[in-house]
Amino acid sequence: MTLYTRFAAHLNLALDALVLAGDLPAGLERRAVTVEPPRDVTHGDLATNAAMVLAKPAKTNPRALAEKIAAELEKLDEVSAVSVAGPGFINLTLSDDTWRGELTEILDTADAYGRSTVGEGATVNVEYVSANPTGPMHMGHCRGAVVGDALASLLEFVGHKVIREYYVNDAGGQVDVLARSAQLRYREALGETIEIPEGLYPGEYLKPIGAKLAAEHGDRFVGAPESEWLALFRKEAVAAMLVMIKDDLALLGIHHDLFSSEAELQAAGKPEQAEAWLRERGYVYDGVLEAPKGETPEDWEPVELPLFRSTQFGDDQDRPIKKSNGSWTYFGADLAYHFQKAQSADQLIDIWGADHAGTVKRIVAAVQALTGGETKFDVKLVQMVRLLRAGEPVKMSKRAGNFVTLADVVNEVGKDVVRFTMLTRKADAQMDFDFAKVVEASKDNPVFYVQYAHARVHSLHRKAAEAGITCGAVDLSLLDTEDLALVKLAAQFPRVVEGAASAREPHRIAFYLYDLAGLFHAQWNAGNDRPERRYLLVDQPELTCARLFLARGIGQIIRNGLALMGVEAVQEMH
């Protein structure tokens, strides 16, 4: 139990005592009651809104209720002062020993510090990347991949069971284009000179697939009608692309639990099952859509189609689940896929590119209809990343087919730099990735700044050992108010983790680590002007040991946070 959860429990016991005393009615809803740091640090260490939340349902004055709650909290040994502010906020100042105890808790709990059970074992399906299997991963896929993977780790850390899923779009027209592109490379491998026409994939990454097909089938399909080779070439090309995609994702440390095939979904009749389920409940009907705006009746032919009643869920119009030729619309297939996912998960999260924003409302409506509102569903939109080199746009790669591959970027700057950088802004905010900036050794580069703090911790311990300082029992009473300011920030890690998981915002971990590293660096640098603030004081080994203990605690928090981001904490900066 971390400090914030412990004081939430203390507060509940204080409220229980007021119920027993007749000062509060029993059975009041307490879910909106919080224990958190006050906005102004001069007000204390913790603040609670308990009186503000409970006064109205208790039919009492919030200030008067706050005074009664404060009187209960004053009885705690860990509390050195309690005050009531404004209309009824309660501020608590904790004893220094309480913070020293939390530092010990950080190191005793180690890698598990911040872990919780708030997820209560609920299963969450996180679907991310799901790029079309038509080529290697490029930087357009990178941000969503990192955000999804970090979010999955966060959710596991707070007690959810997580399914990491990749949806393979292998049933659409784009995979036929892939097969035709591979067929050109097949002919090329057999000695034919080819030209890549407009509309096919030009990337040289298809050459090995063409060579493999040529080795296996010889010239059997040269000049053969498309009907003889399309299905085979499509299957072989998609399989090869998935191997390439998995290898690319592995460079980022990303591994999915499940790869679901759209083609297999349709072959198994899942869209028909979803349609039948919705028709039985009146959510699908046969109807004719209104003519698109701006088109005359002569330009448009009304066709009766099966329509999903998405307007019933706030959409601006009902949506077709089939095309006029009887094939499934993307929405129809997507609807069936989410129906399938909901069978094995309590919650669904999709990580989509911001260019799909217009379809969010309808798929949210579909999941609501398919699950009766019982499956929580969230779509997180991720903005594109603009690649720069010293401020100038990066030129595209002809080898890849006019895009920058993820592999090239990871090989240049490293997995950890890529992953951390992708989490330095909120997912739905625009991002620039400048190759020069992300490896810059400065405070303006969060990757460097946080890693440098961790490396400093290890450097400190090495230097202490070289100075002959050995630590047995550590006297933490030597840590003063300035030292404990670091502990107070470090102790916020568990609540930051829970907040990030609840909001589905893994970037909060990066922001927090930057703040923690900043305070650590500031305290370290204070020793330049004030020698007594140095961490390593050879003539004061007991104080040095106490500060070594403090530094170890900060290093532990940084490691825990970086692990959630999928980033390895370094021990040395080169």
Coordinates of C-alpha atoms in Angstrom, one line a residue:
M1 CA 0.0 0.0 0.0
T2 CA 1.6 3.3 -1.1
L3 CA 1.3 6.6 0.7
Y4 CA -1.7 7.9 -1.3
T5 CA -3.7 4.7 -1.0
R6 CA -2.8 4.5 2.7
F7 CA -4.1 8.0 3.3
A8 CA -7.2 7.3 1.3
A9 CA -7.8 4.4 3.7
H10 CA -7.1 6.7 6.7
L11 CA -9.7 9.1 5.3
N12 CA -12.3 6.4 5.0
L13 CA -11.8 5.3 8.6
A14 CA -12.2 9.0 9.7
L15 CA -15.4 9.2 7.7
D16 CA -16.6 5.9 9.3
A17 CA -15.8 7.4 12.7
L18 CA -18.1 10.4 11.9
V19 CA -20.8 8.0 10.8
L20 CA -20.6 6.1 14.1
A21 CA -20.7 9.4 16.0
G22 CA -23.8 10.5 14.1
D23 CA -22.1 13.4 12.3
L24 CA -22.5 11.8 8.9
P25 CA -25.4 9.7 7.6
A26 CA -24.4 6.1 6.6
G27 CA -24.3 4.9 3.0
L28 CA -23.0 8.1 1.4
E29 CA -21.4 7.6 -2.0
R30 CA -17.6 8.3 -1.6
R31 CA -16.3 7.5 -5.1
A32 CA -15.7 11.2 -5.9
V33 CA -13.7 11.7 -2.7
T34 CA -10.0 12.2 -3.5
V35 CA -6.6 12.4 -1.8
E36 CA -4.0 14.2 -3.8
P37 CA -1.3 16.8 -3.7
P38 CA -2.6 20.4 -3.2
R39 CA -2.1 22.7 -6.2
D40 CA -0.1 25.0 -4.1
V41 CA 2.7 23.2 -2.2
T42 CA 2.7 25.8 0.5
H43 CA -0.7 24.4 1.6
G44 CA 0.8 21.1 2.7
D45 CA 1.5 17.6 1.4
L46 CA -2.0 16.2 0.8
A47 CA -5.4 17.6 0.2
T48 CA -8.9 16.1 0.2
N49 CA -12.2 17.3 -1.1
A50 CA -14.2 15.0 1.2
A51 CA -16.2 17.7 2.9
M52 CA -17.0 19.4 -0.4
V53 CA -18.2 16.2 -1.9
L54 CA -20.2 14.8 1.1
A55 CA -21.7 18.0 2.6
K56 CA -24.6 18.3 0.2
P57 CA -25.9 14.7 0.4
A58 CA -25.3 14.9 4.1
K59 CA -27.3 18.1 4.3
T60 CA -24.6 19.9 6.2
N61 CA -22.3 22.9 5.9
P62 CA -19.0 21.8 4.1
R63 CA -16.8 24.0 6.3
A64 CA -18.3 22.5 9.4
L65 CA -18.0 19.0 8.1
A66 CA -14.4 19.7 7.1
E67 CA -13.5 20.8 10.7
K68 CA -14.9 17.4 12.0
I69 CA -13.0 15.4 9.4
A70 CA -9.8 17.4 10.2
A71 CA -10.2 16.6 13.9
E72 CA -10.2 12.9 13.1
L73 CA -7.2 13.2 10.8
E74 CA -5.2 15.1 13.4
K75 CA -5.1 12.0 15.5
L76 CA -2.9 10.2 13.0
D77 CA 0.8 9.9 14.0
E78 CA 1.9 10.5 10.4
V79 CA 0.2 13.9 10.3
S80 CA 2.0 16.9 11.7
A81 CA -0.7 19.5 10.8
V82 CA -4.2 19.8 9.4
S83 CA -5.9 22.9 8.1
V84 CA -9.2 23.8 6.5
A85 CA -9.1 26.2 3.6
G86 CA -11.8 28.1 1.7
P87 CA -15.2 26.6 1.7
G88 CA -14.0 23.2 3.0
F89 CA -10.8 21.9 1.5
I90 CA -8.7 19.9 4.0
N91 CA -4.9 20.2 3.7
L92 CA -2.5 17.9 5.5
T93 CA 1.1 18.2 6.3
L94 CA 2.9 14.9 7.0
S95 CA 5.8 14.3 9.3
D96 CA 9.2 14.0 7.8
D97 CA 9.4 10.4 9.1
T98 CA 6.4 9.6 7.0
W99 CA 8.3 10.6 3.9
R100 CA 11.4 8.8 5.0
G101 CA 9.3 5.7 5.5
E102 CA 7.9 6.1 1.9
L103 CA 11.5 6.2 0.6
T104 CA 12.2 2.9 2.3
E105 CA 8.9 1.6 0.8
I106 CA 10.1 2.6 -2.7
L107 CA 13.3 0.6 -2.4
D108 CA 11.7 -2.4 -0.6
T109 CA 9.0 -2.7 -3.2
A110 CA 11.5 -2.0 -6.0
D111 CA 10.2 -2.9 -9.5
A112 CA 6.7 -3.4 -8.2
Y113 CA 6.4 0.1 -6.7
G114 CA 3.4 1.8 -8.4
R115 CA 1.8 -1.5 -9.3
S116 CA -1.8 -1.8 -8.3
T117 CA -5.0 -3.9 -8.6
V118 CA -7.4 -1.2 -9.6
G119 CA -8.0 -3.0 -12.9
E120 CA -9.5 -5.9 -10.8
G121 CA -8.4 -8.4 -13.5
A122 CA -10.8 -7.1 -16.1
T123 CA -9.7 -8.0 -19.6
V124 CA -8.8 -5.2 -22.0
N125 CA -8.2 -5.8 -25.7
V126 CA -5.8 -3.1 -27.1
E127 CA -5.7 -3.1 -30.8
Y128 CA -2.8 -1.1 -32.3
V129 CA -0.8 -0.7 -35.4
S130 CA -3.0 -2.8 -37.7
A131 CA -1.2 -1.4 -40.8
N132 CA -2.2 -2.8 -44.1
P133 CA 0.1 -5.8 -44.9
T134 CA 1.4 -4.2 -48.1
G135 CA 5.0 -3.2 -47.1
P136 CA 7.4 -2.6 -44.2
M137 CA 6.5 -0.5 -41.3
H138 CA 7.1 3.2 -41.8
M139 CA 7.2 6.2 -39.4
G140 CA 3.6 6.8 -40.1
H141 CA 2.9 3.7 -38.1
C142 CA 5.5 4.3 -35.4
R143 CA 3.7 6.6 -33.0
G144 CA 0.5 4.5 -32.8
A145 CA 2.6 1.4 -32.2
V146 CA 4.5 3.0 -29.3
V147 CA 1.4 4.6 -27.8
G148 CA -0.6 1.3 -28.0
D149 CA 2.2 -0.8 -26.5
A150 CA 2.9 1.6 -23.7
L151 CA -0.8 1.8 -22.9
A152 CA -1.0 -2.0 -22.8
S153 CA 1.9 -2.1 -20.3
L154 CA 0.3 0.5 -18.2
L155 CA -3.0 -1.4 -18.0
E156 CA -1.2 -4.6 -17.0
F157 CA 0.7 -2.7 -14.3
V158 CA -2.6 -1.5 -12.7
G159 CA -4.1 -5.0 -12.7
H160 CA -5.8 -5.6 -16.0
K161 CA -5.4 -8.7 -18.2
V162 CA -4.4 -7.3 -21.6
I163 CA -4.7 -8.7 -25.1
R164 CA -2.4 -7.0 -27.5
E165 CA -4.0 -7.4 -30.9
Y166 CA -3.1 -6.6 -34.5
Y167 CA -5.9 -6.6 -37.1
V168 CA -4.6 -7.8 -40.5
N169 CA -6.5 -6.1 -43.3
D170 CA -6.0 -8.9 -45.8
A171 CA -9.4 -9.0 -47.5
G172 CA -9.5 -5.6 -49.3
G173 CA -8.5 -4.4 -52.7
Q174 CA -5.1 -3.3 -51.4
V175 CA -3.9 -6.9 -51.1
D176 CA -4.8 -7.6 -54.7
V177 CA -2.7 -4.7 -55.6
L178 CA 0.1 -6.2 -53.5
A179 CA -0.3 -9.5 -55.3
R180 CA -0.1 -7.8 -58.7
S181 CA 3.0 -5.9 -57.6
A182 CA 4.6 -9.1 -56.4
Q183 CA 3.8 -10.7 -59.8
L184 CA 5.8 -8.0 -61.5
R185 CA 8.8 -8.8 -59.2
Y186 CA 8.3 -12.5 -59.9
R187 CA 8.6 -11.8 -63.7
E188 CA 11.6 -9.6 -63.0
A189 CA 13.3 -12.4 -61.0
L190 CA 12.9 -14.6 -64.1
G191 CA 14.8 -12.1 -66.2
E192 CA 12.1 -9.8 -67.6
T193 CA 12.6 -6.1 -67.6
I194 CA 9.6 -4.5 -65.9
E195 CA 8.2 -1.1 -65.3
I196 CA 6.0 -0.4 -62.2
P197 CA 2.8 1.2 -63.5
E198 CA 0.9 3.9 -61.5
G199 CA -1.2 2.3 -58.8
L200 CA 1.1 -0.6 -57.9
Y201 CA 3.6 -0.8 -55.1
P202 CA 7.1 0.2 -56.3
G203 CA 9.2 -0.6 -53.3
E204 CA 12.2 -2.9 -53.7
Y205 CA 11.1 -4.8 -50.6
L206 CA 9.0 -6.9 -53.0
K207 CA 12.0 -8.2 -54.8
P208 CA 12.8 -11.1 -52.4
I209 CA 9.1 -12.2 -52.6
G210 CA 9.3 -12.2 -56.4
A211 CA 12.5 -14.2 -56.2
K212 CA 11.0 -16.8 -53.8
L213 CA 7.9 -17.2 -56.1
A214 CA 10.2 -17.6 -59.1
A215 CA 12.3 -20.2 -57.3
E216 CA 9.2 -22.2 -56.2
H217 CA 7.1 -22.0 -59.4
G218 CA 9.5 -21.3 -62.2
D219 CA 7.9 -19.7 -65.3
R220 CA 4.6 -21.4 -64.7
F221 CA 2.6 -18.2 -64.2
V222 CA 4.4 -16.0 -66.8
G223 CA 1.6 -15.1 -69.2
A224 CA -1.0 -17.0 -67.2
P225 CA -4.4 -15.3 -66.6
E226 CA -4.7 -13.5 -63.3
S227 CA -7.3 -15.9 -62.1
E228 CA -4.6 -18.6 -62.0
W229 CA -2.1 -16.8 -59.8
L230 CA -3.8 -14.0 -57.9
A231 CA -5.0 -15.9 -54.9
L232 CA -1.6 -17.7 -54.5
F233 CA 0.5 -14.6 -54.9
R234 CA -1.8 -12.7 -52.5
K235 CA -1.4 -15.4 -49.8
E236 CA 2.4 -15.6 -50.3
A237 CA 2.9 -11.8 -50.4
V238 CA 0.7 -11.2 -47.3
A239 CA 2.6 -13.9 -45.3
A240 CA 5.9 -12.4 -46.3
M241 CA 4.7 -8.9 -45.4
L242 CA 3.6 -10.1 -41.9
V243 CA 7.0 -11.6 -41.3
M244 CA 8.6 -8.2 -42.3
I245 CA 6.1 -6.3 -40.1
K246 CA 6.7 -8.5 -37.1
D247 CA 10.5 -8.0 -37.5
D248 CA 10.1 -4.3 -37.8
L249 CA 7.9 -4.1 -34.7
A250 CA 10.4 -6.3 -32.8
L251 CA 13.0 -3.6 -33.4
L252 CA 10.8 -1.4 -31.2
G253 CA 10.3 -4.2 -28.6
I254 CA 6.7 -4.6 -29.7
H255 CA 5.1 -8.1 -29.8
H256 CA 1.4 -8.7 -30.2
D257 CA -0.5 -11.6 -28.6
L258 CA -2.9 -12.0 -31.5
F259 CA -2.9 -11.3 -35.2
S260 CA -6.5 -11.5 -36.5
S261 CA -7.1 -11.9 -40.2
E262 CA -9.9 -10.0 -41.9
A263 CA -10.0 -12.6 -44.6
E264 CA -10.5 -15.4 -42.1
L265 CA -13.1 -13.3 -40.3
Q266 CA -15.2 -13.1 -43.5
A267 CA -14.6 -16.7 -44.5
A268 CA -16.0 -17.7 -41.1
G269 CA -19.2 -15.8 -41.7
K270 CA -18.6 -13.4 -38.9
P271 CA -20.1 -10.3 -40.7
E272 CA -23.3 -12.3 -41.5
Q273 CA -23.5 -13.3 -37.8
A274 CA -23.1 -9.8 -36.6
E275 CA -25.7 -8.6 -39.2
A276 CA -28.2 -11.2 -38.1
W277 CA -27.7 -10.3 -34.4
L278 CA -28.3 -6.7 -35.1
R279 CA -31.3 -7.3 -37.3
E280 CA -33.0 -9.4 -34.5
R281 CA -32.7 -6.3 -32.3
G282 CA -33.8 -3.8 -34.9
Y283 CA -30.4 -2.1 -35.3
V284 CA -30.1 -3.1 -39.0
Y285 CA -32.8 -2.5 -41.6
D286 CA -32.9 -2.3 -45.4
G287 CA -33.2 1.2 -46.7
V288 CA -32.1 3.8 -49.2
L289 CA -29.7 6.6 -48.2
E290 CA -30.3 10.2 -49.2
A291 CA -28.4 11.5 -52.2
P292 CA -25.0 12.9 -51.3
K293 CA -24.9 16.6 -50.9
G294 CA -24.0 18.5 -54.1
E295 CA -25.1 15.7 -56.5
T296 CA -28.1 15.9 -58.8
P297 CA -30.7 13.1 -59.1
E298 CA -29.2 12.2 -62.5
D299 CA -25.8 11.6 -61.0
W300 CA -27.1 9.2 -58.3
E301 CA -29.1 6.0 -58.4
P302 CA -30.9 5.1 -55.2
V303 CA -30.0 1.5 -54.1
E304 CA -31.5 -0.4 -51.2
L305 CA -28.8 -1.4 -48.8
P306 CA -28.6 -2.9 -45.3
L307 CA -28.2 0.1 -43.0
F308 CA -27.0 0.2 -39.4
R309 CA -29.1 2.6 -37.2
S310 CA -26.1 4.7 -36.1
T311 CA -28.3 7.8 -35.8
Q312 CA -29.9 6.1 -32.8
F313 CA -26.5 6.5 -31.1
G314 CA -25.8 10.1 -32.1
D315 CA -24.4 9.7 -35.6
D316 CA -25.6 12.1 -38.3
Q317 CA -26.8 9.4 -40.6
D318 CA -27.3 5.6 -40.7
R319 CA -24.5 3.7 -42.2
P320 CA -24.4 1.0 -44.9
I321 CA -22.8 -2.3 -43.9
K322 CA -22.8 -3.7 -47.5
K323 CA -22.0 -2.2 -50.9
S324 CA -24.4 -2.3 -53.9
N325 CA -22.4 -5.3 -55.2
G326 CA -23.1 -7.3 -52.1
S327 CA -19.6 -7.1 -50.6
W328 CA -19.0 -5.7 -47.1
T329 CA -18.2 -2.1 -46.6
Y330 CA -15.2 -1.4 -44.4
F331 CA -17.6 -0.4 -41.7
G332 CA -19.5 -3.7 -42.0
A333 CA -16.4 -5.8 -41.7
D334 CA -15.1 -3.6 -38.9
L335 CA -18.4 -4.0 -37.1
A336 CA -18.1 -7.8 -37.2
Y337 CA -14.4 -7.7 -36.1
H338 CA -15.4 -5.6 -33.0
F339 CA -18.2 -8.0 -32.3
Q340 CA -15.6 -10.8 -32.3
K341 CA -13.2 -8.9 -30.0
A342 CA -16.0 -8.2 -27.5
Q343 CA -16.6 -11.9 -27.0
S344 CA -13.3 -12.3 -25.1
A345 CA -12.8 -8.8 -23.5
D346 CA -14.5 -6.6 -21.0
Q347 CA -13.1 -3.4 -22.5
L348 CA -11.9 -2.6 -26.0
I349 CA -9.3 0.1 -27.0
D350 CA -8.4 1.0 -30.6
I351 CA -5.4 3.1 -31.4
W352 CA -6.2 4.8 -34.8
G353 CA -4.5 7.4 -36.9
A354 CA -6.1 10.9 -36.7
D355 CA -7.2 10.5 -40.4
H356 CA -9.8 8.0 -39.2
A357 CA -11.5 10.5 -36.8
G358 CA -14.6 10.7 -39.0
T359 CA -15.5 7.0 -38.5
V360 CA -15.1 7.0 -34.7
K361 CA -18.7 7.9 -33.9
R362 CA -20.2 5.1 -36.0
I363 CA -17.9 2.3 -34.7
V364 CA -18.5 3.4 -31.1
A365 CA -22.3 3.3 -31.9
A366 CA -21.9 -0.2 -33.4
V367 CA -20.0 -1.6 -30.3
Q368 CA -22.7 -0.1 -28.0
A369 CA -25.4 -1.8 -30.0
L370 CA -23.5 -5.1 -30.3
T371 CA -22.7 -5.4 -26.6
G372 CA -25.8 -3.7 -25.1
G373 CA -23.5 -1.0 -23.8
E374 CA -21.8 -3.6 -21.5
T375 CA -18.4 -3.5 -23.2
K376 CA -16.5 -0.2 -22.5
F377 CA -15.0 1.0 -25.8
D378 CA -12.5 3.8 -26.4
V379 CA -10.8 5.0 -29.6
K380 CA -7.5 6.9 -29.1
L381 CA -6.5 9.0 -32.1
V382 CA -2.8 9.5 -32.9
Q383 CA -1.6 12.4 -35.0
M384 CA 1.1 12.0 -37.7
V385 CA 4.8 12.6 -37.0
R386 CA 6.7 15.0 -39.2
L387 CA 10.3 13.8 -39.8
L388 CA 13.0 16.5 -39.8
R389 CA 16.8 16.6 -39.9
A390 CA 18.2 19.8 -38.4
G391 CA 14.8 21.4 -39.0
E392 CA 14.5 20.3 -42.7
P393 CA 12.0 17.7 -43.9
V394 CA 13.5 14.3 -44.4
K395 CA 13.7 13.0 -48.0
M396 CA 11.7 9.9 -48.7
S397 CA 13.3 6.5 -49.5
K398 CA 13.0 5.1 -53.0
R399 CA 14.0 1.7 -51.8
A400 CA 11.0 1.6 -49.5
G401 CA 8.6 3.1 -52.0
N402 CA 8.6 6.8 -51.1
F403 CA 8.5 6.6 -47.3
V404 CA 10.9 6.4 -44.4
T405 CA 11.0 3.0 -42.8
L406 CA 10.7 2.5 -39.1
A407 CA 13.8 0.1 -39.3
D408 CA 16.0 2.9 -40.8
V409 CA 15.0 5.3 -38.0
V410 CA 15.5 2.8 -35.2
N411 CA 18.9 1.7 -36.6
E412 CA 20.0 5.4 -36.7
V413 CA 18.9 6.7 -33.3
G414 CA 18.0 3.5 -31.3
K415 CA 14.8 1.9 -30.0
D416 CA 14.8 3.8 -26.7
V417 CA 15.1 7.2 -28.2
V418 CA 12.3 6.5 -30.7
R419 CA 9.9 5.0 -28.0
F420 CA 10.6 7.8 -25.5
T421 CA 10.2 10.6 -28.1
M422 CA 6.9 9.2 -29.3
L423 CA 5.5 9.6 -25.8
T424 CA 6.8 13.2 -25.2
R425 CA 3.5 14.7 -26.5
K426 CA -0.1 13.9 -26.1
A427 CA -1.1 11.4 -28.8
D428 CA -3.6 13.6 -30.5
A429 CA -1.1 16.5 -30.8
Q430 CA 1.1 17.1 -33.8
M431 CA 4.7 16.0 -33.3
D432 CA 8.0 16.8 -35.0
F433 CA 10.7 14.1 -34.8
D434 CA 14.0 15.9 -35.6
F435 CA 16.9 13.4 -35.9
A436 CA 19.3 16.0 -34.5
K437 CA 17.2 17.0 -31.6
V438 CA 16.3 13.5 -30.3
V439 CA 20.0 12.7 -29.7
E440 CA 21.0 16.1 -28.4
A441 CA 22.6 16.1 -25.0
S442 CA 20.6 18.9 -23.4
K443 CA 17.8 19.7 -21.0
D444 CA 15.6 20.4 -24.0
N445 CA 15.8 16.7 -25.0
P446 CA 13.6 14.8 -22.5
V447 CA 15.1 11.4 -23.5
F448 CA 18.6 12.6 -22.6
Y449 CA 17.5 14.5 -19.5
V450 CA 15.7 11.5 -17.9
Q451 CA 18.4 9.0 -18.9
Y452 CA 21.1 11.3 -17.6
A453 CA 19.4 11.4 -14.2
H454 CA 19.5 7.6 -14.0
A455 CA 23.1 7.5 -15.2
R456 CA 24.0 10.0 -12.5
V457 CA 22.6 7.8 -9.8
H458 CA 24.8 4.9 -11.0
S459 CA 27.8 7.2 -11.3
L460 CA 27.3 8.4 -7.8
H461 CA 27.4 4.9 -6.4
R462 CA 30.5 4.1 -8.3
K463 CA 32.3 7.2 -7.1
A464 CA 31.2 6.5 -3.5
A465 CA 32.7 3.0 -3.7
E466 CA 35.9 4.4 -5.2
A467 CA 36.1 6.8 -2.2
G468 CA 35.9 3.9 0.1
I469 CA 32.4 4.7 1.5
T470 CA 30.4 1.6 2.5
C471 CA 26.9 1.8 3.9
G472 CA 25.4 -0.5 6.4
A473 CA 22.4 0.7 8.4
V474 CA 21.4 4.1 6.9
D475 CA 20.3 7.0 9.1
L476 CA 17.5 8.6 7.1
S477 CA 16.9 11.2 9.8
L478 CA 19.9 13.0 8.2
L479 CA 17.7 13.8 5.1
D480 CA 16.4 17.3 5.5
T481 CA 13.5 19.2 4.0
E482 CA 15.3 19.8 0.6
D483 CA 16.1 16.1 0.3
L484 CA 12.6 15.0 1.2
A485 CA 11.2 17.3 -1.6
L486 CA 12.5 14.6 -4.0
V487 CA 10.7 11.8 -2.0
K488 CA 7.4 13.7 -2.1
L489 CA 7.6 13.9 -5.9
A490 CA 8.8 10.3 -6.2
A491 CA 5.8 9.2 -4.0
Q492 CA 3.4 10.5 -6.6
F493 CA 4.5 7.8 -9.1
P494 CA 1.7 5.3 -8.2
R495 CA -1.1 7.9 -8.6
V496 CA 0.5 9.2 -11.8
V497 CA 0.4 5.6 -13.1
E498 CA -3.2 5.1 -12.1
G499 CA -4.2 8.4 -13.7
A500 CA -2.4 7.6 -16.9
A501 CA -4.0 4.2 -17.2
S502 CA -7.5 5.5 -16.4
A503 CA -7.2 8.4 -18.9
R504 CA -5.5 6.1 -21.5
E505 CA -2.6 8.6 -21.7
P506 CA 0.8 6.9 -21.4
H507 CA 2.5 10.2 -22.2
R508 CA 1.8 11.3 -18.6
I509 CA 4.6 8.9 -17.5
A510 CA 7.1 10.7 -19.7
F511 CA 6.0 14.1 -18.4
Y512 CA 6.3 12.9 -14.8
L513 CA 9.8 11.4 -15.3
Y514 CA 11.0 14.7 -16.9
D515 CA 9.8 16.6 -13.8
L516 CA 11.4 14.1 -11.4
A517 CA 14.7 14.2 -13.3
G518 CA 14.5 18.0 -13.3
L519 CA 14.3 18.2 -9.6
F520 CA 17.0 15.6 -9.1
H521 CA 19.3 17.5 -11.5
A522 CA 18.5 20.8 -9.7
Q523 CA 19.4 19.3 -6.3
W524 CA 22.6 17.8 -7.7
N525 CA 23.6 21.1 -9.3
A526 CA 22.9 23.0 -6.0
G527 CA 26.1 21.3 -4.7
N528 CA 28.2 23.4 -7.1
D529 CA 27.4 26.6 -5.1
R530 CA 26.6 25.0 -1.7
P531 CA 29.1 22.2 -1.0
E532 CA 26.9 20.9 1.9
R533 CA 24.2 20.0 -0.6
R534 CA 26.5 17.6 -2.5
Y535 CA 25.5 13.9 -2.6
L536 CA 29.1 12.7 -2.1
L537 CA 30.7 14.2 1.0
V538 CA 33.8 12.1 1.8
D539 CA 34.2 13.6 5.3
Q540 CA 30.5 12.9 6.1
P541 CA 30.0 9.2 5.2
E542 CA 26.7 8.9 7.2
L543 CA 25.1 11.8 5.3
T544 CA 26.5 10.5 2.1
C545 CA 24.9 7.1 2.7
A546 CA 21.6 8.7 3.4
R547 CA 21.8 10.6 0.2
L548 CA 22.9 7.5 -1.7
F549 CA 19.8 5.8 -0.4
L550 CA 17.7 8.7 -1.6
A551 CA 19.4 8.6 -5.0
R552 CA 18.8 4.9 -5.3
G553 CA 15.1 5.6 -4.7
I554 CA 14.9 8.1 -7.5
G555 CA 16.8 5.8 -9.8
Q556 CA 14.2 3.1 -9.0
I557 CA 11.3 5.3 -9.9
I558 CA 12.9 6.3 -13.1
R559 CA 13.5 2.6 -14.0
N560 CA 9.9 1.7 -13.2
G561 CA 8.6 4.6 -15.3
L562 CA 10.9 3.8 -18.3
A563 CA 9.9 0.2 -18.1
L564 CA 6.3 1.1 -18.6
M565 CA 7.4 3.1 -21.7
G566 CA 9.3 0.1 -23.0
V567 CA 12.6 2.0 -22.5
E568 CA 15.7 0.6 -20.9
A569 CA 17.4 2.8 -18.2
V570 CA 21.0 3.4 -19.0
Q571 CA 23.8 3.3 -16.5
E572 CA 26.3 5.4 -18.5
M573 CA 25.9 8.2 -21.0
H574 CA 28.3 8.0 -24.0

